Amino acid sequence: MTGQRSDARRNYQHILAVAEAEVAAHGAEVSREQIARIAGVGSATVRRHFPTRRALLEAVFQERIEGLCERAHQLGAAEDGRAALLEWLHALVRYAVSARGFANTLSYEPPTEEPSPHSCGNRIAAAGTPLLRRAIRDKAVAPHVTFHDLLTLAVGIALATEHHKDPETQADRLFRLAVEGLSPEHGIAGASGN
């Protein structure tokens, strides 16, 4: 029995390593069948370890998600709540730009009534929401802003820049623009419909 478990663990690690390389090369749309072929295992073996594409992608991004969550926890002790939130959100945007397929994974996760605590989006929300609440409490962020708004913004920037010749620079520029606003000294008074 122990030999079987260690074989299963080795299979899992091997499939995950292949999946990480394939997602990095081809994005979130890579098929589990292709991963099975490259890993030299049957597609049933891949499906046993990763029953859905989302489960596979969440496993691929697990370590970096933990890093983002840990960074949010560290920033919770920062003196300036707004700066802490923006630093963390900027790190999320940069990661989403650098890790091909990550933004796609998050974009598959609209808020739900009964969220899975293990999903990428929900784990990131659990880590980042305290930073947002603090910034709102400090009156540094508008009270109507939700964490889903911020996640949608980060995903949108990453997806919009992924085919740009210099995606990181363009994503940084768009992030700064989103934070600063188009014309912050004028607010939204001139926008149509207001």
PDB file of C-alpha atoms in Angstrom:
ATOM      1  CA  MET A   1       0.000   0.000   0.000  1.00  0.00           C
ATOM      2  CA  THR A   2       2.834   2.405   0.880  1.00  0.00           C
ATOM      3  CA  GLY A   3       4.467   1.781  -2.512  1.00  0.00           C
ATOM      4  CA  GLN A   4       1.215   2.687  -4.227  1.00  0.00           C
ATOM      5  CA  ARG A   5       0.947   5.940  -2.294  1.00  0.00           C
ATOM      6  CA  SER A   6       4.502   6.945  -3.133  1.00  0.00           C
ATOM      7  CA  ASP A   7       3.886   6.068  -6.806  1.00  0.00           C
ATOM      8  CA  ALA A   8       0.718   8.169  -6.770  1.00  0.00           C
ATOM      9  CA  ARG A   9       2.607  11.040  -5.126  1.00  0.00           C
ATOM     10  CA  ARG A  10       5.388  10.815  -7.741  1.00  0.00           C
ATOM     11  CA  ASN A  11       2.786  10.705 -10.532  1.00  0.00           C
ATOM     12  CA  TYR A  12       1.062  13.756  -9.068  1.00  0.00           C
ATOM     13  CA  GLN A  13       4.336  15.712  -8.817  1.00  0.00           C
ATOM     14  CA  HIS A  14       5.372  14.708 -12.342  1.00  0.00           C
ATOM     15  CA  ILE A  15       1.992  15.647 -13.838  1.00  0.00           C
ATOM     16  CA  LEU A  16       2.035  18.939 -11.936  1.00  0.00           C
ATOM     17  CA  ALA A  17       5.552  19.771 -13.209  1.00  0.00           C
ATOM     18  CA  VAL A  18       4.454  19.070 -16.791  1.00  0.00           C
ATOM     19  CA  ALA A  19       1.282  21.126 -16.258  1.00  0.00           C
ATOM     20  CA  GLU A  20       3.288  24.083 -14.903  1.00  0.00           C
ATOM     21  CA  ALA A  21       5.544  24.045 -17.970  1.00  0.00           C
ATOM     22  CA  GLU A  22       2.630  23.682 -20.391  1.00  0.00           C
ATOM     23  CA  VAL A  23       0.570  26.443 -18.761  1.00  0.00           C
ATOM     24  CA  ALA A  24       3.620  28.732 -18.813  1.00  0.00           C
ATOM     25  CA  ALA A  25       4.135  27.984 -22.509  1.00  0.00           C
ATOM     26  CA  HIS A  26       0.530  27.848 -23.738  1.00  0.00           C
ATOM     27  CA  GLY A  27      -1.654  29.504 -21.093  1.00  0.00           C
ATOM     28  CA  ALA A  28      -4.730  28.298 -19.257  1.00  0.00           C
ATOM     29  CA  GLU A  29      -6.287  26.700 -22.327  1.00  0.00           C
ATOM     30  CA  VAL A  30      -3.843  23.788 -22.372  1.00  0.00           C
ATOM     31  CA  SER A  31      -5.758  20.499 -22.349  1.00  0.00           C
ATOM     32  CA  ARG A  32      -5.404  17.799 -19.736  1.00  0.00           C
ATOM     33  CA  GLU A  33      -5.036  15.305 -22.603  1.00  0.00           C
ATOM     34  CA  GLN A  34      -1.969  17.174 -23.878  1.00  0.00           C
ATOM     35  CA  ILE A  35      -0.515  17.203 -20.371  1.00  0.00           C
ATOM     36  CA  ALA A  36      -1.158  13.442 -20.091  1.00  0.00           C
ATOM     37  CA  ARG A  37       0.636  12.804 -23.420  1.00  0.00           C
ATOM     38  CA  ILE A  38       3.674  14.842 -22.438  1.00  0.00           C
ATOM     39  CA  ALA A  39       3.761  13.325 -18.932  1.00  0.00           C
ATOM     40  CA  GLY A  40       3.548   9.828 -20.429  1.00  0.00           C
ATOM     41  CA  VAL A  41       0.465   8.851 -18.441  1.00  0.00           C
ATOM     42  CA  GLY A  42      -3.122   8.114 -19.360  1.00  0.00           C
ATOM     43  CA  SER A  43      -5.665  10.911 -19.389  1.00  0.00           C
ATOM     44  CA  ALA A  44      -7.590   9.010 -16.678  1.00  0.00           C
ATOM     45  CA  THR A  45      -4.563   9.370 -14.394  1.00  0.00           C
ATOM     46  CA  VAL A  46      -4.499  13.129 -14.944  1.00  0.00           C
ATOM     47  CA  ARG A  47      -8.267  13.340 -14.346  1.00  0.00           C
ATOM     48  CA  ARG A  48      -7.979  11.298 -11.163  1.00  0.00           C
ATOM     49  CA  HIS A  49      -5.484  13.808  -9.733  1.00  0.00           C
ATOM     50  CA  PHE A  50      -7.132  16.875 -11.314  1.00  0.00           C
ATOM     51  CA  PRO A  51     -10.855  16.222 -11.956  1.00  0.00           C
ATOM     52  CA  THR A  52     -11.397  19.643 -13.571  1.00  0.00           C
ATOM     53  CA  ARG A  53      -9.308  22.157 -15.499  1.00  0.00           C
ATOM     54  CA  ARG A  54      -9.798  24.582 -12.606  1.00  0.00           C
ATOM     55  CA  ALA A  55      -8.387  22.027 -10.133  1.00  0.00           C
ATOM     56  CA  LEU A  56      -5.333  21.630 -12.353  1.00  0.00           C
ATOM     57  CA  LEU A  57      -4.794  25.390 -12.694  1.00  0.00           C
ATOM     58  CA  GLU A  58      -5.254  25.979  -8.982  1.00  0.00           C
ATOM     59  CA  ALA A  59      -2.580  23.366  -8.274  1.00  0.00           C
ATOM     60  CA  VAL A  60      -0.257  25.009 -10.816  1.00  0.00           C
ATOM     61  CA  PHE A  61      -0.597  28.408  -9.116  1.00  0.00           C
ATOM     62  CA  GLN A  62      -0.738  27.143  -5.507  1.00  0.00           C
ATOM     63  CA  GLU A  63       2.723  28.247  -4.378  1.00  0.00           C
ATOM     64  CA  ARG A  64       2.437  31.753  -5.759  1.00  0.00           C
ATOM     65  CA  ILE A  65      -1.046  32.173  -4.312  1.00  0.00           C
ATOM     66  CA  GLU A  66       0.404  31.291  -0.922  1.00  0.00           C
ATOM     67  CA  GLY A  67       3.069  33.970  -1.482  1.00  0.00           C
ATOM     68  CA  LEU A  68       0.420  36.583  -2.282  1.00  0.00           C
ATOM     69  CA  CYS A  69      -1.583  35.581   0.790  1.00  0.00           C
ATOM     70  CA  GLU A  70       1.490  35.789   3.013  1.00  0.00           C
ATOM     71  CA  ARG A  71       2.346  39.231   1.583  1.00  0.00           C
ATOM     72  CA  ALA A  72      -1.184  40.458   2.356  1.00  0.00           C
ATOM     73  CA  HIS A  73      -0.790  39.220   5.922  1.00  0.00           C
ATOM     74  CA  GLN A  74       2.545  41.055   6.282  1.00  0.00           C
ATOM     75  CA  LEU A  75       1.103  44.268   4.860  1.00  0.00           C
ATOM     76  CA  GLY A  76      -1.747  44.103   7.369  1.00  0.00           C
ATOM     77  CA  ALA A  77       0.708  45.515   9.928  1.00  0.00           C
ATOM     78  CA  ALA A  78       1.768  48.444   7.710  1.00  0.00           C
ATOM     79  CA  GLU A  79       1.164  51.943   9.003  1.00  0.00           C
ATOM     80  CA  ASP A  80      -0.584  53.287   5.889  1.00  0.00           C
ATOM     81  CA  GLY A  81      -3.652  51.197   4.981  1.00  0.00           C
ATOM     82  CA  ARG A  82      -4.059  52.673   1.494  1.00  0.00           C
ATOM     83  CA  ALA A  83      -0.380  52.165   0.627  1.00  0.00           C
ATOM     84  CA  ALA A  84      -0.555  48.575   1.931  1.00  0.00           C
ATOM     85  CA  LEU A  85      -3.614  47.793  -0.195  1.00  0.00           C
ATOM     86  CA  LEU A  86      -2.094  49.355  -3.317  1.00  0.00           C
ATOM     87  CA  GLU A  87       1.258  47.611  -2.834  1.00  0.00           C
ATOM     88  CA  TRP A  88      -0.493  44.260  -2.525  1.00  0.00           C
ATOM     89  CA  LEU A  89      -2.854  44.898  -5.431  1.00  0.00           C
ATOM     90  CA  HIS A  90       0.110  45.934  -7.589  1.00  0.00           C
ATOM     91  CA  ALA A  91       1.872  42.675  -6.648  1.00  0.00           C
ATOM     92  CA  LEU A  92      -1.265  40.773  -7.681  1.00  0.00           C
ATOM     93  CA  VAL A  93      -1.339  42.562 -11.064  1.00  0.00           C
ATOM     94  CA  ARG A  94       2.360  41.889 -11.646  1.00  0.00           C
ATOM     95  CA  TYR A  95       1.946  38.226 -10.799  1.00  0.00           C
ATOM     96  CA  ALA A  96      -1.126  37.904 -13.025  1.00  0.00           C
ATOM     97  CA  VAL A  97       0.902  39.419 -15.888  1.00  0.00           C
ATOM     98  CA  SER A  98       3.977  37.245 -15.315  1.00  0.00           C
ATOM     99  CA  ALA A  99       2.172  33.924 -14.745  1.00  0.00           C
ATOM    100  CA  ARG A 100       0.497  33.074 -18.009  1.00  0.00           C
ATOM    101  CA  GLY A 101      -2.954  31.628 -17.422  1.00  0.00           C
ATOM    102  CA  PHE A 102      -3.349  32.966 -13.877  1.00  0.00           C
ATOM    103  CA  ALA A 103      -5.642  35.843 -14.891  1.00  0.00           C
ATOM    104  CA  ASN A 104      -7.762  33.364 -16.867  1.00  0.00           C
ATOM    105  CA  THR A 105      -8.083  31.207 -13.776  1.00  0.00           C
ATOM    106  CA  LEU A 106      -9.284  34.154 -11.721  1.00  0.00           C
ATOM    107  CA  SER A 107     -11.651  35.304 -14.455  1.00  0.00           C
ATOM    108  CA  TYR A 108     -13.441  31.934 -14.225  1.00  0.00           C
ATOM    109  CA  GLU A 109     -14.430  32.719 -10.642  1.00  0.00           C
ATOM    110  CA  PRO A 110     -17.315  35.155 -10.267  1.00  0.00           C
ATOM    111  CA  PRO A 111     -18.502  35.609  -6.694  1.00  0.00           C
ATOM    112  CA  THR A 112     -20.911  32.878  -5.608  1.00  0.00           C
ATOM    113  CA  GLU A 113     -23.303  32.242  -2.759  1.00  0.00           C
ATOM    114  CA  GLU A 114     -21.287  29.201  -1.596  1.00  0.00           C
ATOM    115  CA  PRO A 115     -17.651  29.777  -2.562  1.00  0.00           C
ATOM    116  CA  SER A 116     -15.085  26.997  -2.395  1.00  0.00           C
ATOM    117  CA  PRO A 117     -12.530  27.961   0.258  1.00  0.00           C
ATOM    118  CA  HIS A 118      -9.753  26.383  -1.835  1.00  0.00           C
ATOM    119  CA  SER A 119     -10.319  28.295  -5.076  1.00  0.00           C
ATOM    120  CA  CYS A 120      -7.668  30.775  -6.216  1.00  0.00           C
ATOM    121  CA  GLY A 121     -10.005  33.745  -6.180  1.00  0.00           C
ATOM    122  CA  ASN A 122     -11.480  32.959  -2.782  1.00  0.00           C
ATOM    123  CA  ARG A 123      -8.099  32.446  -1.142  1.00  0.00           C
ATOM    124  CA  ILE A 124      -6.849  35.714  -2.608  1.00  0.00           C
ATOM    125  CA  ALA A 125     -10.046  37.470  -1.515  1.00  0.00           C
ATOM    126  CA  ALA A 126      -9.671  36.127   2.022  1.00  0.00           C
ATOM    127  CA  ALA A 127      -6.127  37.522   2.122  1.00  0.00           C
ATOM    128  CA  GLY A 128      -6.799  40.890   0.473  1.00  0.00           C
ATOM    129  CA  THR A 129     -10.206  41.791   1.919  1.00  0.00           C
ATOM    130  CA  PRO A 130      -8.794  42.842   5.324  1.00  0.00           C
ATOM    131  CA  LEU A 131      -6.482  45.282   3.512  1.00  0.00           C
ATOM    132  CA  LEU A 132      -9.443  46.739   1.616  1.00  0.00           C
ATOM    133  CA  ARG A 133     -11.582  46.988   4.771  1.00  0.00           C
ATOM    134  CA  ARG A 134      -8.822  48.818   6.576  1.00  0.00           C
ATOM    135  CA  ALA A 135      -8.365  51.288   3.686  1.00  0.00           C
ATOM    136  CA  ILE A 136     -12.132  51.888   3.646  1.00  0.00           C
ATOM    137  CA  ARG A 137     -12.198  52.321   7.432  1.00  0.00           C
ATOM    138  CA  ASP A 138      -9.342  54.858   7.084  1.00  0.00           C
ATOM    139  CA  LYS A 139     -11.451  56.678   4.438  1.00  0.00           C
ATOM    140  CA  ALA A 140      -8.639  56.156   1.913  1.00  0.00           C
ATOM    141  CA  VAL A 141     -10.859  54.102  -0.426  1.00  0.00           C
ATOM    142  CA  ALA A 142     -14.513  54.704  -1.300  1.00  0.00           C
ATOM    143  CA  PRO A 143     -16.885  52.592   0.827  1.00  0.00           C
ATOM    144  CA  HIS A 144     -18.668  51.091  -2.197  1.00  0.00           C
ATOM    145  CA  VAL A 145     -15.489  49.424  -3.539  1.00  0.00           C
ATOM    146  CA  THR A 146     -15.607  45.633  -3.198  1.00  0.00           C
ATOM    147  CA  PHE A 147     -12.793  43.139  -3.306  1.00  0.00           C
ATOM    148  CA  HIS A 148     -14.404  41.645  -6.416  1.00  0.00           C
ATOM    149  CA  ASP A 149     -14.047  45.092  -8.055  1.00  0.00           C
ATOM    150  CA  LEU A 150     -10.317  45.078  -7.310  1.00  0.00           C
ATOM    151  CA  LEU A 151      -9.884  41.493  -8.494  1.00  0.00           C
ATOM    152  CA  THR A 152     -11.749  42.286 -11.714  1.00  0.00           C
ATOM    153  CA  LEU A 153      -9.494  45.311 -12.253  1.00  0.00           C
ATOM    154  CA  ALA A 154      -6.329  43.233 -11.721  1.00  0.00           C
ATOM    155  CA  VAL A 155      -7.559  40.462 -14.036  1.00  0.00           C
ATOM    156  CA  GLY A 156      -8.642  42.998 -16.666  1.00  0.00           C
ATOM    157  CA  ILE A 157      -5.242  44.684 -16.691  1.00  0.00           C
ATOM    158  CA  ALA A 158      -3.450  41.343 -16.971  1.00  0.00           C
ATOM    159  CA  LEU A 159      -5.673  40.069 -19.791  1.00  0.00           C
ATOM    160  CA  ALA A 160      -5.541  43.382 -21.669  1.00  0.00           C
ATOM    161  CA  THR A 161      -1.739  43.467 -21.653  1.00  0.00           C
ATOM    162  CA  GLU A 162      -0.799  39.788 -22.091  1.00  0.00           C
ATOM    163  CA  HIS A 163      -0.068  40.164 -25.829  1.00  0.00           C
ATOM    164  CA  HIS A 164       1.617  43.560 -25.561  1.00  0.00           C
ATOM    165  CA  LYS A 165       5.300  43.638 -26.535  1.00  0.00           C
ATOM    166  CA  ASP A 166       6.172  44.674 -22.954  1.00  0.00           C
ATOM    167  CA  PRO A 167       3.257  43.474 -20.830  1.00  0.00           C
ATOM    168  CA  GLU A 168       4.794  44.327 -17.433  1.00  0.00           C
ATOM    169  CA  THR A 169       5.469  47.955 -18.346  1.00  0.00           C
ATOM    170  CA  GLN A 170       2.033  48.362 -19.905  1.00  0.00           C
ATOM    171  CA  ALA A 171       0.341  46.706 -16.918  1.00  0.00           C
ATOM    172  CA  ASP A 172       2.222  49.005 -14.503  1.00  0.00           C
ATOM    173  CA  ARG A 173       1.112  52.005 -16.545  1.00  0.00           C
ATOM    174  CA  LEU A 174      -2.533  50.901 -16.554  1.00  0.00           C
ATOM    175  CA  PHE A 175      -2.403  50.134 -12.837  1.00  0.00           C
ATOM    176  CA  ARG A 176      -1.084  53.637 -12.080  1.00  0.00           C
ATOM    177  CA  LEU A 177      -3.760  55.124 -14.327  1.00  0.00           C
ATOM    178  CA  ALA A 178      -6.482  53.167 -12.521  1.00  0.00           C
ATOM    179  CA  VAL A 179      -5.188  54.272  -9.116  1.00  0.00           C
ATOM    180  CA  GLU A 180      -4.653  57.921 -10.068  1.00  0.00           C
ATOM    181  CA  GLY A 181      -7.767  58.235 -12.209  1.00  0.00           C
ATOM    182  CA  LEU A 182      -8.114  59.986 -15.543  1.00  0.00           C
ATOM    183  CA  SER A 183      -8.434  63.441 -14.026  1.00  0.00           C
ATOM    184  CA  PRO A 184      -8.438  63.097 -10.243  1.00  0.00           C
ATOM    185  CA  GLU A 185      -8.793  66.815  -9.597  1.00  0.00           C
ATOM    186  CA  HIS A 186     -12.128  66.856 -11.478  1.00  0.00           C
ATOM    187  CA  GLY A 187     -13.708  63.693 -10.057  1.00  0.00           C
ATOM    188  CA  ILE A 188     -16.479  62.219 -12.221  1.00  0.00           C
ATOM    189  CA  ALA A 189     -18.583  65.397 -12.675  1.00  0.00           C
ATOM    190  CA  GLY A 190     -17.841  65.602 -16.404  1.00  0.00           C
ATOM    191  CA  ALA A 191     -18.630  61.973 -17.214  1.00  0.00           C
ATOM    192  CA  SER A 192     -21.753  61.408 -19.319  1.00  0.00           C
ATOM    193  CA  GLY A 193     -24.737  60.170 -17.383  1.00  0.00           C
ATOM    194  CA  ASN A 194     -23.802  62.048 -14.187  1.00  0.00           C
TER     195      ASN A 194
END
